[in-house]
Tab-separated table of C-alpha atoms and ligand atoms in Angstrom:
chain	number	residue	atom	x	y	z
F	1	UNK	CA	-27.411	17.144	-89.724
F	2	UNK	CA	-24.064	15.279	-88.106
F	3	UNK	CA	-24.191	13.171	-85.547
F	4	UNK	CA	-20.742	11.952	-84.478
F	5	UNK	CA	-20.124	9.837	-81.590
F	6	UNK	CA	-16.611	10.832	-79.906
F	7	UNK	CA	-16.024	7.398	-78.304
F	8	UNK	CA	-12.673	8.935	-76.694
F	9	UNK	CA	-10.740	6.404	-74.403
F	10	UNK	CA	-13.245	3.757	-74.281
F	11	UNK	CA	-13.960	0.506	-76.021
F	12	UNK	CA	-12.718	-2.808	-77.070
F	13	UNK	CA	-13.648	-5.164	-80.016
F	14	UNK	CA	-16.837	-6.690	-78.095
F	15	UNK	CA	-18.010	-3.375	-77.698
F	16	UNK	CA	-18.566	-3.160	-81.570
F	17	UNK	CA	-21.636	-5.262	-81.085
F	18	UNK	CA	-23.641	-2.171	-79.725
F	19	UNK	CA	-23.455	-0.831	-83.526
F	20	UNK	CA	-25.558	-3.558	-84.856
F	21	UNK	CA	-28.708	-1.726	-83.199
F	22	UNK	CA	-27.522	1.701	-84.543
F	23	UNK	CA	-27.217	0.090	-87.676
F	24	UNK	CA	-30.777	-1.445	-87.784
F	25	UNK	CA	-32.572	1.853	-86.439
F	26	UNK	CA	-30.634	3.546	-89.710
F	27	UNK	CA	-32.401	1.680	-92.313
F	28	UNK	CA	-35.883	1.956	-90.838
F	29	UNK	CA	-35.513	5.458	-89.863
F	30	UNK	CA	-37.489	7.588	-92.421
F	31	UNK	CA	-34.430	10.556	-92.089
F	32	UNK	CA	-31.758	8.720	-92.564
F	33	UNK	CA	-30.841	10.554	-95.923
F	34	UNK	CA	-30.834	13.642	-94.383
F	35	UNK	CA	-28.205	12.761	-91.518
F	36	UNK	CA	-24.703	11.710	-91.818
F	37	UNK	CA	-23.357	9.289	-88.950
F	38	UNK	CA	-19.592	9.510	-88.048
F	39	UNK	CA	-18.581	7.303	-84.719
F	40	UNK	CA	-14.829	8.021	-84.146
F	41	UNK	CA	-13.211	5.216	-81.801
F	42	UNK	CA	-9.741	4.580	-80.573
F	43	UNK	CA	-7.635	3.700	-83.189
F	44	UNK	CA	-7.598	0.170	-82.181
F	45	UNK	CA	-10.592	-0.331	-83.359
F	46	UNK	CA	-10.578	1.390	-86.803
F	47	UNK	CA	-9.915	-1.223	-89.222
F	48	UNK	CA	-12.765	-3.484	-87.509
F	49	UNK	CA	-15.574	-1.185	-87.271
F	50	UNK	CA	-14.860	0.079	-90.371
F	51	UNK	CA	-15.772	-3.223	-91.533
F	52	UNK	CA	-18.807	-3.948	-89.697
F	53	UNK	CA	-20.246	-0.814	-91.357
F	54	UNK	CA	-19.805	-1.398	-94.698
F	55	UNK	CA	-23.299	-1.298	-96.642
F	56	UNK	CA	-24.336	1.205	-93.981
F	57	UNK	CA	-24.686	4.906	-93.132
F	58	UNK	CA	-22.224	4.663	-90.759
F	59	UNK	CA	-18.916	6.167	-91.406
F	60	UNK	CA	-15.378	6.071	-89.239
F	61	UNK	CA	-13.522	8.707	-88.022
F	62	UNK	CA	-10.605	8.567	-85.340
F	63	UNK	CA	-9.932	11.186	-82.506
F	64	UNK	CA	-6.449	12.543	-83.089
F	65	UNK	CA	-3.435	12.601	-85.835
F	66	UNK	CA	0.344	13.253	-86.435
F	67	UNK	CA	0.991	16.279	-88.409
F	68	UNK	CA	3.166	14.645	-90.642
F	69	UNK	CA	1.859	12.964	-93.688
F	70	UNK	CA	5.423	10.608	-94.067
F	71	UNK	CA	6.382	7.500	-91.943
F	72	UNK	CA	8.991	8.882	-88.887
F	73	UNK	CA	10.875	7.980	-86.200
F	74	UNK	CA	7.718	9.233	-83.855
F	75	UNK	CA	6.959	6.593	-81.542
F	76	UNK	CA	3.774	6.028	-80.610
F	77	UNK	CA	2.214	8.292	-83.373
F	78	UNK	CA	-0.326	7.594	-86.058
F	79	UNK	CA	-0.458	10.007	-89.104
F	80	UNK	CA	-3.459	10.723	-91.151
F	81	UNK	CA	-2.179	8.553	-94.476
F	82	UNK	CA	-2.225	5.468	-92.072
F	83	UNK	CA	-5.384	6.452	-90.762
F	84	UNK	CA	-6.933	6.600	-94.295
F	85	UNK	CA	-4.955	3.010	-94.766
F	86	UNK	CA	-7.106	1.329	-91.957
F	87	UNK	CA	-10.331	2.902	-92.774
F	88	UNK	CA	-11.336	5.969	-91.198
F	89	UNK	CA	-12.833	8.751	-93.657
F	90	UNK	CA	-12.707	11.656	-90.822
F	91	UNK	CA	-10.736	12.817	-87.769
F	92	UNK	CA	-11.487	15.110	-84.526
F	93	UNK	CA	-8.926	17.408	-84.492
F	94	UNK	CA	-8.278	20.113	-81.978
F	95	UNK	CA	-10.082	18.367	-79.030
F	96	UNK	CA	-9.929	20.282	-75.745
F	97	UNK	CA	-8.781	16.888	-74.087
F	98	UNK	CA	-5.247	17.133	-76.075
F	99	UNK	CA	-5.618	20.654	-76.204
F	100	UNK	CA	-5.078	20.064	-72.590
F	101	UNK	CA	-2.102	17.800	-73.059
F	102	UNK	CA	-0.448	21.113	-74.671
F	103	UNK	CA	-1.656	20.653	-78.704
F	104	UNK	CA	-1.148	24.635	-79.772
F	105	UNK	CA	-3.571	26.546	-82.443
F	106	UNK	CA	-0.150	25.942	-84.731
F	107	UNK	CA	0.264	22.367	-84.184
F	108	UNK	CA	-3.565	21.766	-84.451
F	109	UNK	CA	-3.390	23.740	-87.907
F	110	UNK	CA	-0.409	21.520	-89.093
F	111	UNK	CA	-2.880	18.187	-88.448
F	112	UNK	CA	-5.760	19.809	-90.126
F	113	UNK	CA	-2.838	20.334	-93.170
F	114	UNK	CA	-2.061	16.777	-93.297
F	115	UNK	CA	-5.315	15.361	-92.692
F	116	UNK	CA	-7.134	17.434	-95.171
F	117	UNK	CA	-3.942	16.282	-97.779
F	118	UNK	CA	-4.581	12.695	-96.438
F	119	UNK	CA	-7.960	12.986	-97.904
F	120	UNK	CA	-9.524	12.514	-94.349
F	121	UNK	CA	-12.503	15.141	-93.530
F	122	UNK	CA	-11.211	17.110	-90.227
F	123	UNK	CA	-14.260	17.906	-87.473
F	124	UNK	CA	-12.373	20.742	-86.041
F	125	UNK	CA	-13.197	21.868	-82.736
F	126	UNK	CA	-12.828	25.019	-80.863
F	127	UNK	CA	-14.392	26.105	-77.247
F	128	UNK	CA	-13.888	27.956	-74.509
F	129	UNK	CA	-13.117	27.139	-70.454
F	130	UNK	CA	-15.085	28.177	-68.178
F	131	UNK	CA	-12.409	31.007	-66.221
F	132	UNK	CA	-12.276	32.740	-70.219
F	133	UNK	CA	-16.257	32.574	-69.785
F	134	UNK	CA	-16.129	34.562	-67.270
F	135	UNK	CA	-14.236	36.732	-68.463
F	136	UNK	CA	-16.182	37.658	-71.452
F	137	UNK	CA	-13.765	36.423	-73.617
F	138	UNK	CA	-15.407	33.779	-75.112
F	139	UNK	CA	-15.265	35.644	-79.028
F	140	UNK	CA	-11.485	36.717	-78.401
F	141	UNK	CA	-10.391	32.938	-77.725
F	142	UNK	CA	-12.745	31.229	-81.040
F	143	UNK	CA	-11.488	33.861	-83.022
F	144	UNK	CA	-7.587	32.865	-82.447
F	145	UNK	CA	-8.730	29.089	-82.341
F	146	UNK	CA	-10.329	29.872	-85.887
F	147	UNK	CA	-7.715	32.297	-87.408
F	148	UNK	CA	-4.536	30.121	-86.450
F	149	UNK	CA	-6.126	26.794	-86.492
F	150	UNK	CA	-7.306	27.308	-90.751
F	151	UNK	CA	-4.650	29.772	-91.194
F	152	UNK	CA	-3.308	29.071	-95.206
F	153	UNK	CA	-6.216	26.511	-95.330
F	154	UNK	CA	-8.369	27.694	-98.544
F	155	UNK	CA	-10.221	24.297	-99.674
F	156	UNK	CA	-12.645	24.526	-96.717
F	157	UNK	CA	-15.420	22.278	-98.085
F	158	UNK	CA	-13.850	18.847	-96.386
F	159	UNK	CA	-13.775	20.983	-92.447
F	160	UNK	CA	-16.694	20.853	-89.961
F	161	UNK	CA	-16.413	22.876	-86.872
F	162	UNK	CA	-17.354	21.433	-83.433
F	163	UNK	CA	-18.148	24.191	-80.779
F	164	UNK	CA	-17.761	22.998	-77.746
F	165	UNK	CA	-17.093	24.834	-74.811
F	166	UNK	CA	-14.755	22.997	-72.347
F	167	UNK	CA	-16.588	23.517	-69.210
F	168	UNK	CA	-19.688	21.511	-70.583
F	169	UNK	CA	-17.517	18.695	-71.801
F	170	UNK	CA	-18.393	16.154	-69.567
F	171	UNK	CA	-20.501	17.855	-67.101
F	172	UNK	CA	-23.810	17.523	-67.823
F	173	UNK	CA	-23.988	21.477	-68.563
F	174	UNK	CA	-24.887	23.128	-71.482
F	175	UNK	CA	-24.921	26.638	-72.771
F	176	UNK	CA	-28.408	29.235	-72.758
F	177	UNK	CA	-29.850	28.391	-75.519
F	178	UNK	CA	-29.197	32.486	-76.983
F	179	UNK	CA	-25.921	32.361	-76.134
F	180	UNK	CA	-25.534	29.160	-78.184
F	181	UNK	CA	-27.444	30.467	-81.151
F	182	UNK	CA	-24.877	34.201	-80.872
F	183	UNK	CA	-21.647	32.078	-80.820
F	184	UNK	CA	-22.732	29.728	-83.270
F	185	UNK	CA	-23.448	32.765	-85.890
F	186	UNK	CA	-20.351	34.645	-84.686
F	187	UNK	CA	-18.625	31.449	-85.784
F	188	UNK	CA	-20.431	31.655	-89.662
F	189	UNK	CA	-20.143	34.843	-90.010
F	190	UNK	CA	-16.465	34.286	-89.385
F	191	UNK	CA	-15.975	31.124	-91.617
F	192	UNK	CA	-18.019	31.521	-94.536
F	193	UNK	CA	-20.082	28.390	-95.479
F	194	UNK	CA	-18.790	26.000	-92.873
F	195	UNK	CA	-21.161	23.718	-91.035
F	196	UNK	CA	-21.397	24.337	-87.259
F	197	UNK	CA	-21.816	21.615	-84.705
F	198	UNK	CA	-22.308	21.653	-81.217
F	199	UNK	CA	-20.223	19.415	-78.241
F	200	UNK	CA	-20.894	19.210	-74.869
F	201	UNK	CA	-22.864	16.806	-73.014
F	202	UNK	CA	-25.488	16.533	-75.420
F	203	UNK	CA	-27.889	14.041	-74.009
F	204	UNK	CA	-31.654	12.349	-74.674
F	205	UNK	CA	-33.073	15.019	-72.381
F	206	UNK	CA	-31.297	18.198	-73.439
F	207	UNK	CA	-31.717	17.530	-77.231
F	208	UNK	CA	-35.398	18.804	-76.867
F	209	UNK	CA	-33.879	21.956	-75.703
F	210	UNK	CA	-30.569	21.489	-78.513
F	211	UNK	CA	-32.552	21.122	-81.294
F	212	UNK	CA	-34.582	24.639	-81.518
F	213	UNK	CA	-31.691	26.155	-82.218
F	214	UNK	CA	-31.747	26.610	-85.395
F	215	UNK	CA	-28.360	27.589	-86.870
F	216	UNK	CA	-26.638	24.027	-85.634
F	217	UNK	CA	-25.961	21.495	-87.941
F	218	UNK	CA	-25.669	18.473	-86.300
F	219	UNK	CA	-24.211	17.365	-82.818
F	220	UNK	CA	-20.603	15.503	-81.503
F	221	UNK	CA	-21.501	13.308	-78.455
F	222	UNK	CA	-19.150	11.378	-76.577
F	223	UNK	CA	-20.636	10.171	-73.000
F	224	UNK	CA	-24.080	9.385	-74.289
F	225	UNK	CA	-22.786	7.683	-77.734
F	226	UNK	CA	-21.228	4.962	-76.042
F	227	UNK	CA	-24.709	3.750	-75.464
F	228	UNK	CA	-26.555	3.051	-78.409
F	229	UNK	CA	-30.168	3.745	-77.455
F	230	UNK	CA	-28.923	7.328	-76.180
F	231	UNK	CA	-27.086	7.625	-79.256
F	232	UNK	CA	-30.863	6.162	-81.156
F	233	UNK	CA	-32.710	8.470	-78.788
F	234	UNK	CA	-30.619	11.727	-79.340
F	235	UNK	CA	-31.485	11.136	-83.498
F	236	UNK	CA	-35.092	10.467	-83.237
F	237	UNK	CA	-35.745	13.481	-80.670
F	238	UNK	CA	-33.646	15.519	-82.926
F	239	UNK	CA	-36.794	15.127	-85.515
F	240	UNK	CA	-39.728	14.587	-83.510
U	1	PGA	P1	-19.528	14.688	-73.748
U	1	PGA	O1	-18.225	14.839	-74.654
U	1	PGA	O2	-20.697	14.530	-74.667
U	1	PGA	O3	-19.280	13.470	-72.904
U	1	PGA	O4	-19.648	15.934	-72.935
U	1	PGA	C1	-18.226	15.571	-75.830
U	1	PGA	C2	-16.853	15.618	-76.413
U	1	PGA	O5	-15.868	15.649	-75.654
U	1	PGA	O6	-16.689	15.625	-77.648
């Protein structure tokens, strides 16, 4: 099981003190073998977390990349080699935040090139909004999101995909539980052997409902990771 905390815009280097409890739940914690922990924060704080969690089983990811894999003229931009260069082992890519800010199934596809070329592991995530929903479209929209997104992609083994539907982002919704478990095996059954995650205001309370499904492989929090006995509390539920 993954559990990767999506720290998005928040956090500054005092706030990497909150990982010293995550760290000392993960070596008492009897499952800790079975579970791989990825916390992804802004990029500013990359290099230093990465080094408070060496000797741990806490790996660094970051939230976004450039597509390109060589220095440019690109201001403001980080590309994946640099990312590597600082640290982080993973990125989120395809989020429906910068989805939002107008990232395309094309250009998301070009950063899960480069990244995967980087030698970063991508968590690629796809998910409906709430109007496609409704309009029973939900299957139409993951397939595109999955066909252009890993189009000419064949080494799949370094690619996790995050479901998460846009109108639980956030919101303290979550999908019905058999409607969760269908999309989650329409998304197998259309990318052979890939793990499946779930996104989307995963929580200490709803995990007891989260975790009886069976077909998910792990979780990608972001409110509820920035605190780290949520974050705790989400792991041990998951197994209790
Ligand atoms: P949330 O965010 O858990 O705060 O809903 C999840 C995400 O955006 O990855």
């Amino acid at each position: 099981m993954y559990f990767i905390a999506n720290w998005k815009m928040f956090g500054g280097l005092s706030t990497l003190n909150s990982l010293k409890k995550v760290i000392k739940f993960l070596k008492i914690f009897k499952k800790s073998k079975k579970i791989k922990i990825i916390y992804c924060p802004p990029n500013t704080l990359i290099r230093s977390m990465s080094k408070k969690v060496i000797n741990s089983k806490i790996q660094v990811g970051a939230q976004n990349c450039h597509e390109s894999l060589t220095y440019g003229a690109s201001t403001g931009s980080i590309n994946p080699r640099m990312l590597k260069n600082v640290g982080a082992k993973y990125v989120i890519l395809g989020h429906s935040e910068n989805r939002d800010s107008g990232e395309t199934d094309k250009l998301i596809n070009a950063k899960i090139k480069a990244a995967t070329q980087a030698g970063l592991k991508v968590i690629f995530c796809i998910g409906e909004t709430l109007g496609q929903k409704r309009k029973k479209i939900t299957k139409k929209i993951l397939s595109k999101q999955i066909i252009v997104g890993l189009q000419k992609i064949k080494k799949r083994k370094n690619i996790v995909i995050a479901y998460e539907p846009v109108w639980s982002i956030g919101t303290g919704l979550i999908p019905k539980a058999a409607d969760l478990f269908n999309t989650i095996n329409y998304i197998k059954k259309k990318v052979r052997n890939i793990k499946v995650l779930y996104g989307g205001s995963v929580n200490p309370k709803n995990i007891n409902k989260l975790k009886l499904i069976k077909n998910i492989d792990g979780f990608l929090i972001g409110g509820a990771s920035q605190d780290p006995k949520k974050f705790i509390d989400i792991i041990k539920k998951t197994y209790n």
